[in-house]
Every structure is written in C-alpha cells, then in structure tokens.
Tab-separated table of C-alpha atoms in Angstrom:
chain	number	residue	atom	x	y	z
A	1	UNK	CA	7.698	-19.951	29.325
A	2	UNK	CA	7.680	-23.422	30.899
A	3	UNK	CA	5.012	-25.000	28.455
A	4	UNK	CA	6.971	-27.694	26.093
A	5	UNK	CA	4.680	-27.330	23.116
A	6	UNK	CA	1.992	-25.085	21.692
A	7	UNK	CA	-0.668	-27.566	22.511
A	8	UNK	CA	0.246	-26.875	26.047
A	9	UNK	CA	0.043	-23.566	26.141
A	10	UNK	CA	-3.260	-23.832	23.693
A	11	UNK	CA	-4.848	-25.468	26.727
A	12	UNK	CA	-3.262	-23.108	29.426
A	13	UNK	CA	-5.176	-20.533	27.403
A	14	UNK	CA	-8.453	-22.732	27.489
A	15	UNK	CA	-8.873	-23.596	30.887
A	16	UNK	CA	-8.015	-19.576	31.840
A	17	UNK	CA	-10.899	-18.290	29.796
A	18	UNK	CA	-13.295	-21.023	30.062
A	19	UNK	CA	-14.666	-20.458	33.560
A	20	UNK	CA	-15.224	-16.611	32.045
A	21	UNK	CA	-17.255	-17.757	29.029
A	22	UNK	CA	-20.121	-18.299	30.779
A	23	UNK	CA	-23.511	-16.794	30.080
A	24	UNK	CA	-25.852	-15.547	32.671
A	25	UNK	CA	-29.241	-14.813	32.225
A	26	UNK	CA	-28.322	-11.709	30.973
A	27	UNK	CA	-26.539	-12.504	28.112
A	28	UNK	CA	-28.867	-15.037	27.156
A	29	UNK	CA	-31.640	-13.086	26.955
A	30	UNK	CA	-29.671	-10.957	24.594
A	31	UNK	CA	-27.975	-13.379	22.493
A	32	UNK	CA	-32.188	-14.613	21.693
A	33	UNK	CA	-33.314	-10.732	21.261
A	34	UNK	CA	-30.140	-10.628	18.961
A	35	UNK	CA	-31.085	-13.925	16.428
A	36	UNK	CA	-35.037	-12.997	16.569
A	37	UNK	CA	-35.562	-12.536	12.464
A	38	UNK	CA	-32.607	-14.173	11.989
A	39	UNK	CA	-32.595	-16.189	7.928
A	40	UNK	CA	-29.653	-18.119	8.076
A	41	UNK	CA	-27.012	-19.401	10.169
A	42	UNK	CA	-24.685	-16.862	8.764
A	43	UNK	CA	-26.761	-13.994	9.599
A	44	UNK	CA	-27.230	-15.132	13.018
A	45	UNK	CA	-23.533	-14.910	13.322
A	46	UNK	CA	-22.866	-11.775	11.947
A	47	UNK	CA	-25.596	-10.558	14.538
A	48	UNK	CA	-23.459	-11.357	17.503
A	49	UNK	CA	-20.442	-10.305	16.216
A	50	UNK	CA	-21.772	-7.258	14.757
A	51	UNK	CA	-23.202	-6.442	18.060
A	52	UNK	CA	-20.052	-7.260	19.787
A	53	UNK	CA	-17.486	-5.013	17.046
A	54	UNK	CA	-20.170	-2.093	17.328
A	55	UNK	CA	-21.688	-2.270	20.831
A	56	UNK	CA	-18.569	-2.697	23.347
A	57	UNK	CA	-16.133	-0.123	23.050
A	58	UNK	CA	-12.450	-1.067	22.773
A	59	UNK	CA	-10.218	0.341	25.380
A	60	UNK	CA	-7.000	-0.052	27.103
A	61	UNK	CA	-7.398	-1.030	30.422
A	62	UNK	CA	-4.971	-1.601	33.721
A	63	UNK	CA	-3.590	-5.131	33.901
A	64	UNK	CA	-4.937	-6.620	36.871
A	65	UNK	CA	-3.747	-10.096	38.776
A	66	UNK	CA	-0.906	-12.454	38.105
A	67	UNK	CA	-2.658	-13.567	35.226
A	68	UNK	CA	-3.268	-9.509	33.964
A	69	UNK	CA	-2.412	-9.505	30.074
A	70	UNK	CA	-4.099	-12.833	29.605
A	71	UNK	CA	-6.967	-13.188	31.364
A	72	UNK	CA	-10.254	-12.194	29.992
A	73	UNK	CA	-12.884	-10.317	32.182
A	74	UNK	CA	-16.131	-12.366	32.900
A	75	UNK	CA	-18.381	-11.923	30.092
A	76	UNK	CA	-21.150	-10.720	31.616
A	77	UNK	CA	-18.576	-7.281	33.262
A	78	UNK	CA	-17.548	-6.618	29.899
A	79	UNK	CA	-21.278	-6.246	28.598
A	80	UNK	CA	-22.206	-4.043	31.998
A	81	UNK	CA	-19.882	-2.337	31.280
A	82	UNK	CA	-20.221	-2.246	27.188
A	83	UNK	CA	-15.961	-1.360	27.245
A	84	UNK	CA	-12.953	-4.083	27.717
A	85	UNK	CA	-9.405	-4.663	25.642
A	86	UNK	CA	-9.158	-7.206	22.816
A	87	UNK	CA	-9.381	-10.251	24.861
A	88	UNK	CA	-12.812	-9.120	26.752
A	89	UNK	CA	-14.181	-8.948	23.582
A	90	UNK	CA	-12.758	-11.741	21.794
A	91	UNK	CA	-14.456	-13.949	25.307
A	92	UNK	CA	-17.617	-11.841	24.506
A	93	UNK	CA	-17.923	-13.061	21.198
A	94	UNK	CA	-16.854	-16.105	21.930
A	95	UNK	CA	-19.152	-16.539	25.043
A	96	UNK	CA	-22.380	-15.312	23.050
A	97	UNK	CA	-21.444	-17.483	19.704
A	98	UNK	CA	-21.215	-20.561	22.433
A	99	UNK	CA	-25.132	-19.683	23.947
A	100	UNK	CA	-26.262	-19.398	20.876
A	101	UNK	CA	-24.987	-23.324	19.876
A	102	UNK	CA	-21.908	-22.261	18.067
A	103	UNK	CA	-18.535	-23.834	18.188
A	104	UNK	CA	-16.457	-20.755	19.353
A	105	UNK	CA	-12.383	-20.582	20.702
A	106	UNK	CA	-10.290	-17.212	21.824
A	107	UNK	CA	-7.300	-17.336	19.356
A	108	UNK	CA	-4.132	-15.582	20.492
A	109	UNK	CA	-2.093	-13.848	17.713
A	110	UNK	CA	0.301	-11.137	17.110
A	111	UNK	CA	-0.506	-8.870	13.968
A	112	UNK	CA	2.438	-6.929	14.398
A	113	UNK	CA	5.026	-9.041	14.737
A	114	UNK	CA	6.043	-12.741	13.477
A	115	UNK	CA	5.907	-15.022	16.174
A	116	UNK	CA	8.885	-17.816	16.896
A	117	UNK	CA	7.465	-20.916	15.954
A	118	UNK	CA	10.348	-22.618	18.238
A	119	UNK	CA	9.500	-20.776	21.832
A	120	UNK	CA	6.073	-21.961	22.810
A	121	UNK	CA	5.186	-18.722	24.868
A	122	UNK	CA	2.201	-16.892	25.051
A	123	UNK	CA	4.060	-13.744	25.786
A	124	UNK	CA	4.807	-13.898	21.846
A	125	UNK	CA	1.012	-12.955	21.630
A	126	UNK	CA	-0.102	-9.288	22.004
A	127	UNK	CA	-3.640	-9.677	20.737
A	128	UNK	CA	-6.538	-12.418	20.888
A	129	UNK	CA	-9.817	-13.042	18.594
A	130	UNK	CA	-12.307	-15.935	18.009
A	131	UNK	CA	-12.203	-18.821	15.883
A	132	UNK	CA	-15.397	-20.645	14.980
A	133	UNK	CA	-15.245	-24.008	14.111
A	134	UNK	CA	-17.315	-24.941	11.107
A	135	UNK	CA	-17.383	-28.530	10.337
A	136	UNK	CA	-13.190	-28.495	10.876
A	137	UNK	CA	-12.984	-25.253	9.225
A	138	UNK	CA	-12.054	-22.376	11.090
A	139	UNK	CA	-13.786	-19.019	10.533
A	140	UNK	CA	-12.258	-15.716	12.122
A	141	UNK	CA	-13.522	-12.733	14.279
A	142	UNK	CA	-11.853	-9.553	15.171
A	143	UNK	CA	-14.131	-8.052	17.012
A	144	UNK	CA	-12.176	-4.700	17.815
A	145	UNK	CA	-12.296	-4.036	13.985
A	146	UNK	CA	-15.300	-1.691	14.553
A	147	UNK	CA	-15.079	-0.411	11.213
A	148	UNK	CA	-14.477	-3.511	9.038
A	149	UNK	CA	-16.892	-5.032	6.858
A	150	UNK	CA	-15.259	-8.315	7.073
A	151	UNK	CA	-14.994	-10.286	10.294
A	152	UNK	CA	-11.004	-10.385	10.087
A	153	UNK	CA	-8.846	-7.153	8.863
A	154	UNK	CA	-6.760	-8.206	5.590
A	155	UNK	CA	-3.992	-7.015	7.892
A	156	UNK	CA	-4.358	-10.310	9.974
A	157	UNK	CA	-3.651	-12.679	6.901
A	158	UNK	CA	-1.132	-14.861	6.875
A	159	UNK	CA	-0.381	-14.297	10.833
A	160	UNK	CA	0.356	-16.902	13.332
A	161	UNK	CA	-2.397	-18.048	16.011
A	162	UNK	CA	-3.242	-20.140	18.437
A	163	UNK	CA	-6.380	-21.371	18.703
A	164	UNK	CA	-7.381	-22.314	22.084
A	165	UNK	CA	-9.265	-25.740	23.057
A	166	UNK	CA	-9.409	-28.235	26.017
A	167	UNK	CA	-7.284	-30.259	23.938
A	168	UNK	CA	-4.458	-27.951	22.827
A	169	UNK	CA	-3.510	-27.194	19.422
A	170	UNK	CA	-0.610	-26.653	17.456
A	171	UNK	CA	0.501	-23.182	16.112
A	172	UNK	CA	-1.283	-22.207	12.234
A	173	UNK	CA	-1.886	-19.454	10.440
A	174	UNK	CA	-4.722	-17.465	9.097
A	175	UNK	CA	-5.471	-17.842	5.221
A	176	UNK	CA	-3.835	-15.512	3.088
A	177	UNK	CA	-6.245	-14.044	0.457
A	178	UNK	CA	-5.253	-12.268	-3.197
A	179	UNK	CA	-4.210	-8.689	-3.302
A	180	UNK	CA	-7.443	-7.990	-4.202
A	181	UNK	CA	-9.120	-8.359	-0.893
A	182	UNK	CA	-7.412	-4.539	0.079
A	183	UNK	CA	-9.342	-3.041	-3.328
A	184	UNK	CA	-9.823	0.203	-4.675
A	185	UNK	CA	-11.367	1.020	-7.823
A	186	UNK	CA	-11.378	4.950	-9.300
A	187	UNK	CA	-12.911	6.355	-11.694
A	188	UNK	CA	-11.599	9.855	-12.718
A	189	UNK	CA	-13.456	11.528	-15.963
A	190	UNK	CA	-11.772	14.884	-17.300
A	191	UNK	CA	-14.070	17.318	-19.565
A	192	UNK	CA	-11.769	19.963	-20.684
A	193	UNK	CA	-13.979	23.466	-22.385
A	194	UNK	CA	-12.490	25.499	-25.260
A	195	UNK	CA	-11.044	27.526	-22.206
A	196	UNK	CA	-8.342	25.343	-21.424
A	197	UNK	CA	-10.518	24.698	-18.185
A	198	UNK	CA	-11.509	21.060	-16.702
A	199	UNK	CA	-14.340	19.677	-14.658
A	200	UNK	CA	-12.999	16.453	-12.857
A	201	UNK	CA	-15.562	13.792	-11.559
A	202	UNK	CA	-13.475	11.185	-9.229
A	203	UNK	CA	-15.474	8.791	-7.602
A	204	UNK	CA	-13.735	5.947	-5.493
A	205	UNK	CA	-15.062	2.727	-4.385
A	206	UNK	CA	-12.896	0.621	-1.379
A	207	UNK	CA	-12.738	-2.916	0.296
A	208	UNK	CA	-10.744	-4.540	2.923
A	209	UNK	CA	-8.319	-2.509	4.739
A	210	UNK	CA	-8.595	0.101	2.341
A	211	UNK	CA	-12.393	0.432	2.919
A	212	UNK	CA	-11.477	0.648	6.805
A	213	UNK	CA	-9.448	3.362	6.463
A	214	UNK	CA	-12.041	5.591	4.242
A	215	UNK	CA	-14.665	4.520	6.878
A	216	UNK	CA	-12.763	5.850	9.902
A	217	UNK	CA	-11.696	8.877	8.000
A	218	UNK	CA	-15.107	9.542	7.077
A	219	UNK	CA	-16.469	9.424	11.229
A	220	UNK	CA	-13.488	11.315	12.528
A	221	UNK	CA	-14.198	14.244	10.265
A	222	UNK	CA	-17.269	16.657	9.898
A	223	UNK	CA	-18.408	16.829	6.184
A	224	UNK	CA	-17.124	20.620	6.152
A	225	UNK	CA	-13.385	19.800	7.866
A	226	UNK	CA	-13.283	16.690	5.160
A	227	UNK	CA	-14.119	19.110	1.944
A	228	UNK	CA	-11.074	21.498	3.398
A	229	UNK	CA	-8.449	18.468	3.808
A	230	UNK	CA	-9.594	17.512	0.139
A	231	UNK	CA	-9.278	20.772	-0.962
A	232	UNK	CA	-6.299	21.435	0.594
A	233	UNK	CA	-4.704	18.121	-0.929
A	234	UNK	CA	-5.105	19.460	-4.648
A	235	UNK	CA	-4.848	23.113	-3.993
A	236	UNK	CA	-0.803	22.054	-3.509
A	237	UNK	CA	-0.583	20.626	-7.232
A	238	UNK	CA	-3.895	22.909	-8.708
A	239	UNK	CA	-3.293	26.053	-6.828
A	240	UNK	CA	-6.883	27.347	-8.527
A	241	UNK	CA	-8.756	24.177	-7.903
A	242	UNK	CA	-11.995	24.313	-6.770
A	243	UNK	CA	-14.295	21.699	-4.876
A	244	UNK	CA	-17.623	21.954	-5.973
A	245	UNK	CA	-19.204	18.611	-4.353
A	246	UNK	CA	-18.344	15.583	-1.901
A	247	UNK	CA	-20.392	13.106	-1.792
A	248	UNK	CA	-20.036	10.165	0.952
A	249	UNK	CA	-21.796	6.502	1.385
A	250	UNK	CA	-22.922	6.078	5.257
A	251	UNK	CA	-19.459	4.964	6.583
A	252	UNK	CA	-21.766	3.148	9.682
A	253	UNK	CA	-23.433	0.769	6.983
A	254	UNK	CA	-21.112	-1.843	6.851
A	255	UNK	CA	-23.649	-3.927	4.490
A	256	UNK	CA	-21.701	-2.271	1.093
A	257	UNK	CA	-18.043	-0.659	0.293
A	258	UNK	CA	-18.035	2.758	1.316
A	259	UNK	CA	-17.710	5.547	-1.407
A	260	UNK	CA	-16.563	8.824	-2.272
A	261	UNK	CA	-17.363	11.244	-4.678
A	262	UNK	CA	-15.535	14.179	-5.444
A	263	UNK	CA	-16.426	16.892	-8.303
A	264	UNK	CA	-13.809	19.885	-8.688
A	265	UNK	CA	-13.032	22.835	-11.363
A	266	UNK	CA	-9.373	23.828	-12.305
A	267	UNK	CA	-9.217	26.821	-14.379
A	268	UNK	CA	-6.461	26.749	-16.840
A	269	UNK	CA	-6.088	22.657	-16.704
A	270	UNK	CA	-4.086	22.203	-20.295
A	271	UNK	CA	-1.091	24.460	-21.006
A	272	UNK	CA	-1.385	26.411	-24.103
A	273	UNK	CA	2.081	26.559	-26.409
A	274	UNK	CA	1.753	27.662	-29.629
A	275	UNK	CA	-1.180	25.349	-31.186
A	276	UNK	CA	-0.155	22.857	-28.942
A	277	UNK	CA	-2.251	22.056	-25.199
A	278	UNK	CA	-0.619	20.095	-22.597
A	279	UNK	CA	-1.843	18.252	-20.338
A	280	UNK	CA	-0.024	16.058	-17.768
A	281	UNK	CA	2.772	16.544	-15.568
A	282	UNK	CA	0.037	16.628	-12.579
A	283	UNK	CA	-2.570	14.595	-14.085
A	284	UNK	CA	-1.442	11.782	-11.763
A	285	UNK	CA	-2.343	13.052	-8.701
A	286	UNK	CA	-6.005	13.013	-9.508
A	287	UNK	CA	-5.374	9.213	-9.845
A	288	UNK	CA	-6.148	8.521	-6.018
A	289	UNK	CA	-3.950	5.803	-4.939
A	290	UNK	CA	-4.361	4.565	-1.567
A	291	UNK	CA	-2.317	1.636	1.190
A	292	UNK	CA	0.798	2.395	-0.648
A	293	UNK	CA	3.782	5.555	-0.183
A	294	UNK	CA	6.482	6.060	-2.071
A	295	UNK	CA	8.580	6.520	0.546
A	296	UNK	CA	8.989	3.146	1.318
A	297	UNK	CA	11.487	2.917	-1.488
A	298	UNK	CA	13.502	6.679	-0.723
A	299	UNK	CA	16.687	5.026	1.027
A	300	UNK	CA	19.274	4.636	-1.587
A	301	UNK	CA	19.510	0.592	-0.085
A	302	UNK	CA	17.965	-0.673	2.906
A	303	UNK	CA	19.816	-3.221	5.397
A	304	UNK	CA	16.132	-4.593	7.060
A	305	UNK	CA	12.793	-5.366	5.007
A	306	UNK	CA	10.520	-2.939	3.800
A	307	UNK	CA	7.633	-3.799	5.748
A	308	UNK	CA	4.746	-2.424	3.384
A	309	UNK	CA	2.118	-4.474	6.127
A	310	UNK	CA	-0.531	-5.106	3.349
A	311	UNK	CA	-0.715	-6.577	0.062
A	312	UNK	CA	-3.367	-4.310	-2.118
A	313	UNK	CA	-4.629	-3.656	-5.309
A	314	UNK	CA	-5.276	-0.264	-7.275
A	315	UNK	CA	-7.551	-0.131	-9.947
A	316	UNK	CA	-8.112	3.563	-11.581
A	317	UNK	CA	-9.727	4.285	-14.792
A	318	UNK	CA	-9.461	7.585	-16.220
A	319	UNK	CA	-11.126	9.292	-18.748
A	320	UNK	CA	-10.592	12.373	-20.911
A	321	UNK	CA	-12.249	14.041	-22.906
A	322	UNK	CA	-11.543	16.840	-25.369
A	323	UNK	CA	-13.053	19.835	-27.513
A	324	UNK	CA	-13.861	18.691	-30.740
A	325	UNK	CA	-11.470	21.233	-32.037
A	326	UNK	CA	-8.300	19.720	-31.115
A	327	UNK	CA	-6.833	16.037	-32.268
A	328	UNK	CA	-3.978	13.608	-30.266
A	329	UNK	CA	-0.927	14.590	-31.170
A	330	UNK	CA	1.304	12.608	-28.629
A	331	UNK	CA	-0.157	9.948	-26.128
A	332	UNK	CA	2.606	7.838	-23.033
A	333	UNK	CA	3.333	5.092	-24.145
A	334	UNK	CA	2.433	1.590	-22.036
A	335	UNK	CA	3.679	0.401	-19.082
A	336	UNK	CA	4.055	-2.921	-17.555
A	337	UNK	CA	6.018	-3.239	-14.764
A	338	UNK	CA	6.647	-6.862	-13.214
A	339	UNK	CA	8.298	-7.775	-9.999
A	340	UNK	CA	7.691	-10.735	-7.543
A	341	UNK	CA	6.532	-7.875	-4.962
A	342	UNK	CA	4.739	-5.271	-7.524
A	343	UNK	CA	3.068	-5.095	-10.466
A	344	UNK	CA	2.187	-2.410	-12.735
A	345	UNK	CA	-0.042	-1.797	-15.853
A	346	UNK	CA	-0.744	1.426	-17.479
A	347	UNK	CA	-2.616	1.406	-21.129
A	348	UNK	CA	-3.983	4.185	-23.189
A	349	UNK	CA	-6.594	4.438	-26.036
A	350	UNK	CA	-8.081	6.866	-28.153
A	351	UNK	CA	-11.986	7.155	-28.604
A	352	UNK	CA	-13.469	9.520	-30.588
A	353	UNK	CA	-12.459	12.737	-28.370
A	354	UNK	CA	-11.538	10.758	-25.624
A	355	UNK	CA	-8.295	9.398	-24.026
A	356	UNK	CA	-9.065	6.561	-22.071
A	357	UNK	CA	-6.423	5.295	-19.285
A	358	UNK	CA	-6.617	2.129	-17.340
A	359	UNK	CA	-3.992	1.764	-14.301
A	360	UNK	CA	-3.489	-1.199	-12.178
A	361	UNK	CA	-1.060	-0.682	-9.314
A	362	UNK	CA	-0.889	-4.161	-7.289
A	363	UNK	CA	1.205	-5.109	-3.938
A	364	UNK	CA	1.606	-8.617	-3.669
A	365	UNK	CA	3.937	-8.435	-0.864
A	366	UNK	CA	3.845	-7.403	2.712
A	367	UNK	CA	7.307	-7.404	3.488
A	368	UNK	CA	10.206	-6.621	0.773
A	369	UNK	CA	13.847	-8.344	1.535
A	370	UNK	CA	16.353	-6.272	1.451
A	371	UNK	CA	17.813	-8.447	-1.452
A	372	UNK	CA	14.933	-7.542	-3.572
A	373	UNK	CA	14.898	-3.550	-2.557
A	374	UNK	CA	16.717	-2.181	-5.269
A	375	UNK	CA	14.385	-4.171	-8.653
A	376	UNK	CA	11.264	-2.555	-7.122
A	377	UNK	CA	12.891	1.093	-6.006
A	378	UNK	CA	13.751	1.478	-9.800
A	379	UNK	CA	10.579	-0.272	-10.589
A	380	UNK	CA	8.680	2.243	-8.429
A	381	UNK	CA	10.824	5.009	-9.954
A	382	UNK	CA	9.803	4.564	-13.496
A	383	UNK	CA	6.399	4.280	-12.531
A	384	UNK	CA	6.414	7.966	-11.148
A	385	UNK	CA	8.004	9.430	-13.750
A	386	UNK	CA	5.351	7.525	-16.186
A	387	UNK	CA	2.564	9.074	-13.904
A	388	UNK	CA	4.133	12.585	-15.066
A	389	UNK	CA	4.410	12.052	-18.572
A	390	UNK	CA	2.553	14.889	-21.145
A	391	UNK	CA	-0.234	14.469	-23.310
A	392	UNK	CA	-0.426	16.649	-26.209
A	393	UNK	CA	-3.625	17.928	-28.084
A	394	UNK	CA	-3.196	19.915	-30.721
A	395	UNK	CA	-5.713	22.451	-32.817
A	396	UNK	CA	-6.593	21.234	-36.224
C-alpha cells in the first residue's frame, strides 16, 4: 500500500464505488414499490435490506480489472442480474438506502482475521458491508447474511472496519454485544412410567449466530433426512430411542427465533439395581448445547489461541419427573464454574416428583490465550464429568 493513513485509503474506497452507486430508473422504481406500506423509518430500512440479503444471490465471481477485488459492479448489473460477491451487494444496499434518502457507506472489514492497525492497506480487508449513518451513529448491514435475523452476524462484533466517505475516516470497530446476543434456551422435560421407560419433550429456541445456524440447517435438509440425522444423533448414546415428532418454525420467517421441537421414547431410560433406579450417565446429551465443542480444549497445552470465534450463551432447563412410587435418594451436587473466558452454573431442586435442573453454559470469549488454556481445559473438564453424574431414585 502507498496510502499514509486510513483516511486515505477510506476515501480511495469512496471515490471507487461512488460512480457505481448510482440509481437508474430501475432501481428507483423499486426502491418506491419496496417502502409502499412502509410505518416507520426502520421498517423502510429493513425493506431494502431485506430485499437485498434475500433477493440477490451471493456468489463468487472472477476478479475482473486492475481494480478486481475492490471494485463493486454497477448497481443496477448486480440487480439484472439478482447474483454478485459481498461488495456488489454491500453497493446494492448501499445504492438503494441512498435513493431512498438514507445516509449509506460500503465498510471494508475482515471477519476472519484481525487487521494491523499500523499498515493502512486495503488488502487487509477480505469482505465489505454498509454502514448507515444515523444522526453520527453508525448502524450495520451484512447483506450476504441471508439467513440472519439481525442486520450484522454476532460473528462481526468487535471487528475492525473502515467505513468509507469522501472525507476519509479512521479505522473503528463494530460494537461488541453480551454473550447473550448468540442465545439458546432448552427446555428438556423427562416423564419416566413404572417401566423404567421415558418420554422426552426437548424444545429449543435460538438467536444470533446460533439461530443462523438452525435456520440454514433447517433449508438444507428435507423434514424426513432432518428426523434421520436427529435420530441418528441419540441412537449412538440411546441405542432404542425412538423419534416420535419434529416440529420446526418456518426457518424463511426471519420476523421471530426459529424453533425446534423434538419428542422421543427410550425404553429402559433408568437402570434398575436392586431397589435402586439410575438415571444419568447420558442424561446430558439430551441437554442440546450448541456454538461450543469440546474439542477446543483436547491438546494437553496449546502454543497459539484457541480461537472459539463467538462468544454465546446456553440456557437449558430440564425437568424430571418421576412415578409416585419412588423418592430422591441421591441428587449432583451444584456447580459453578468461573473463568474470565467461561462460566458455568448447574443447580438442582426437588418438587414434589420432580427434579428440576437449570444449566447455564456462557462463552464470554472469542479467542482464549494460550496463557489462560490450561484454567478453562480443567474448567471444561469438570463440567463434563458433572454432565455425567447419577441420579438415584429409589422405591419406597
């Protein structure tokens, strides 16, 4: 790079996608068909980007011209053509927002890698989205999400970018939002018959990047290929285990979290000794926990980061419940697990012939030194070994 700053190359940026910006008639008879109805000004955004993340296919396309890599294609080719790579759709967005009297920039960022805030070069950049200014606050748009409710992935918090205006700016960063943002929230209720025998009810609600993922594993699949993959998943712990029902929100209605319901039999759920049944051991596994693998933390030590790309959090509720003829004999005990990176709650209480769980598994880090590897490995390894503790019932 020859640019001396990051305003300079903010304004390099400008002046090569400004000339492609502009609307024909085309587009602005669309962007008007698109805001007819429209009740607010934030519904008249989420119209053009919606239109944008849904409507224009993402592809990869041949890098064309000495400027190929950078350069977007004129908005009105892109929305012939209804395909383009992240930067004709970032300028689509960004072109349509502008017709319709918004304040819109392309933003170049890099949600893979950290980008050297001493080299001013664009060729730190590998991907580009929209900024909107609103009253000198920036809103963000990634408009090849095509499955995310929000208009920027969770992934893309805390990156460097570079918004792009006549003036030039200076390198930021997007706002970094609570482990919360990348939710899920499970409910699992157990009914185990005089049989030994369970009927297990798991129904899963998702946000963020979590939500994302649910969404495009619900479109890739048919409804009969997703029952078998489920099926599959606890016929290796439950060899007899059964799927009875799966239930799925539309994963193309991006106006509420997607969910999933799952109802399943297991014949011979509690192991019988003596007047003793117990029950755990695999009891975890139907506690869904999703953006997070154990195997992060197999190494013995690590010499890099462990780069765990999103911060989450896990919320799962179970609840048991129990013939009348049997009465707690032995429940886990507690957990609460605290590191700077993880945190981990597990509680337990007794209700009439219930046993009620609450788990909260939260990743507050992306990335993991390899300083602090070692606190949350054995962290991590207590917490599986809780996950396959026994409860014990026993006959009155």
């Amino acid at each position: 790079s020859t640019a001396s700053s990051w305003r300079k190359v903010s304004s390099w940026y400008y002046r090569i996608c400004h000339p492609k910006l502009v609307a024909d008639s085309t587009i602005r008879s669309l962007v008007e068909e698109l805001l007819k109805g429209a009740t607010s000004r934030k519904d008249s955004i989420t119209r053009l980007y919606r239109f944008v993340q849904r409507k224009i296919r993402y592809v990869e396309t041949r890098l064309i011209g000495k400027k190929g890599g950078y350069e977007p294609a004129p908005i009105n080719f892109t929305l012939k053509n209804r395909y383009g790579v992240c930067r004709d759709k970032a300028a689509l967005l960004a072109g349509m927002l502008q017709t319709a009297g918004f304040d819109a920039y392309m933003v170049l960022t890099n949600p893979v890698f950290r980008v050297e805030k001493d080299i001013p070069a664009p060729s730190q950049f590998n991907h580009a989205i929209v900024a909107l200014d609103e009253n000198g606050e920036f809103t963000f748009f990634d408009p090849t999400a095509e499955w995310s409710v929000e208009y920027l992935t969770p992934v893309e918090d805390d990156q460097e970018i570079l918004v792009c205006t006549p003036e030039g700016r200076d390198l930021e960063k997007t706002p970094k939002r609570s482990p919360s943002v990348n939710l899920s929230e499970t409910e699992v209720t157990i009914k185990i018959d005089n049989d030994r025998s369970a009927k297990v009810k798991i129904a899963i609600t998702a946000r963020g990047v979590i939500d994302r993922g649910m969404r495009t594993f619900l479109k890739v699949f048919s409804e009969e290929r997703l029952k078998q993959i489920i099926t599959g998943a606890f016929k290796s712990k439950f060899p007899e285990a059964k799927v009875v029902s799966l239930l799925t929100s539309d994963p193309e209605d991006l106006t509420r979290p997607v969910t999933m319901t799952i109802v399943l039999t297991i014949p011979d759920f509690a192991t019988k000794i003596g007047k003793e049944w117990h029950i755990g051991g695999t009891i975890g596994e139907l506690r869904m926990r999703f953006g997070f693998s154990k195997s992060a933390f197999s190494l013995e030590s690590r010499r890099y980061p462990v780069n765990l790309r999103i911060i989450s959090t896990n919320r799962i509720r179970t609840i048991i419940t129990f013939p009348r003829k049997l009465r707690i004999s032995s429940l886990p005990k507690d957990l609460n697990l605290r590191t700077r990176d993880i945190e981990i709650t597990i509680n337990y209480r007794k209700k009439a012939y219930k046993i009620i769980s609450e788990e909260i598994f939260q990743i507050k880090s992306e990335r993991i030194p390899p300083e602090r590897y070692q606190e949350n490995k054995e962290l991590i390894e207590r917490y599986e070994r809780k996950r396959r503790e026994t409860i014990i019932l026993e006959e009155k």
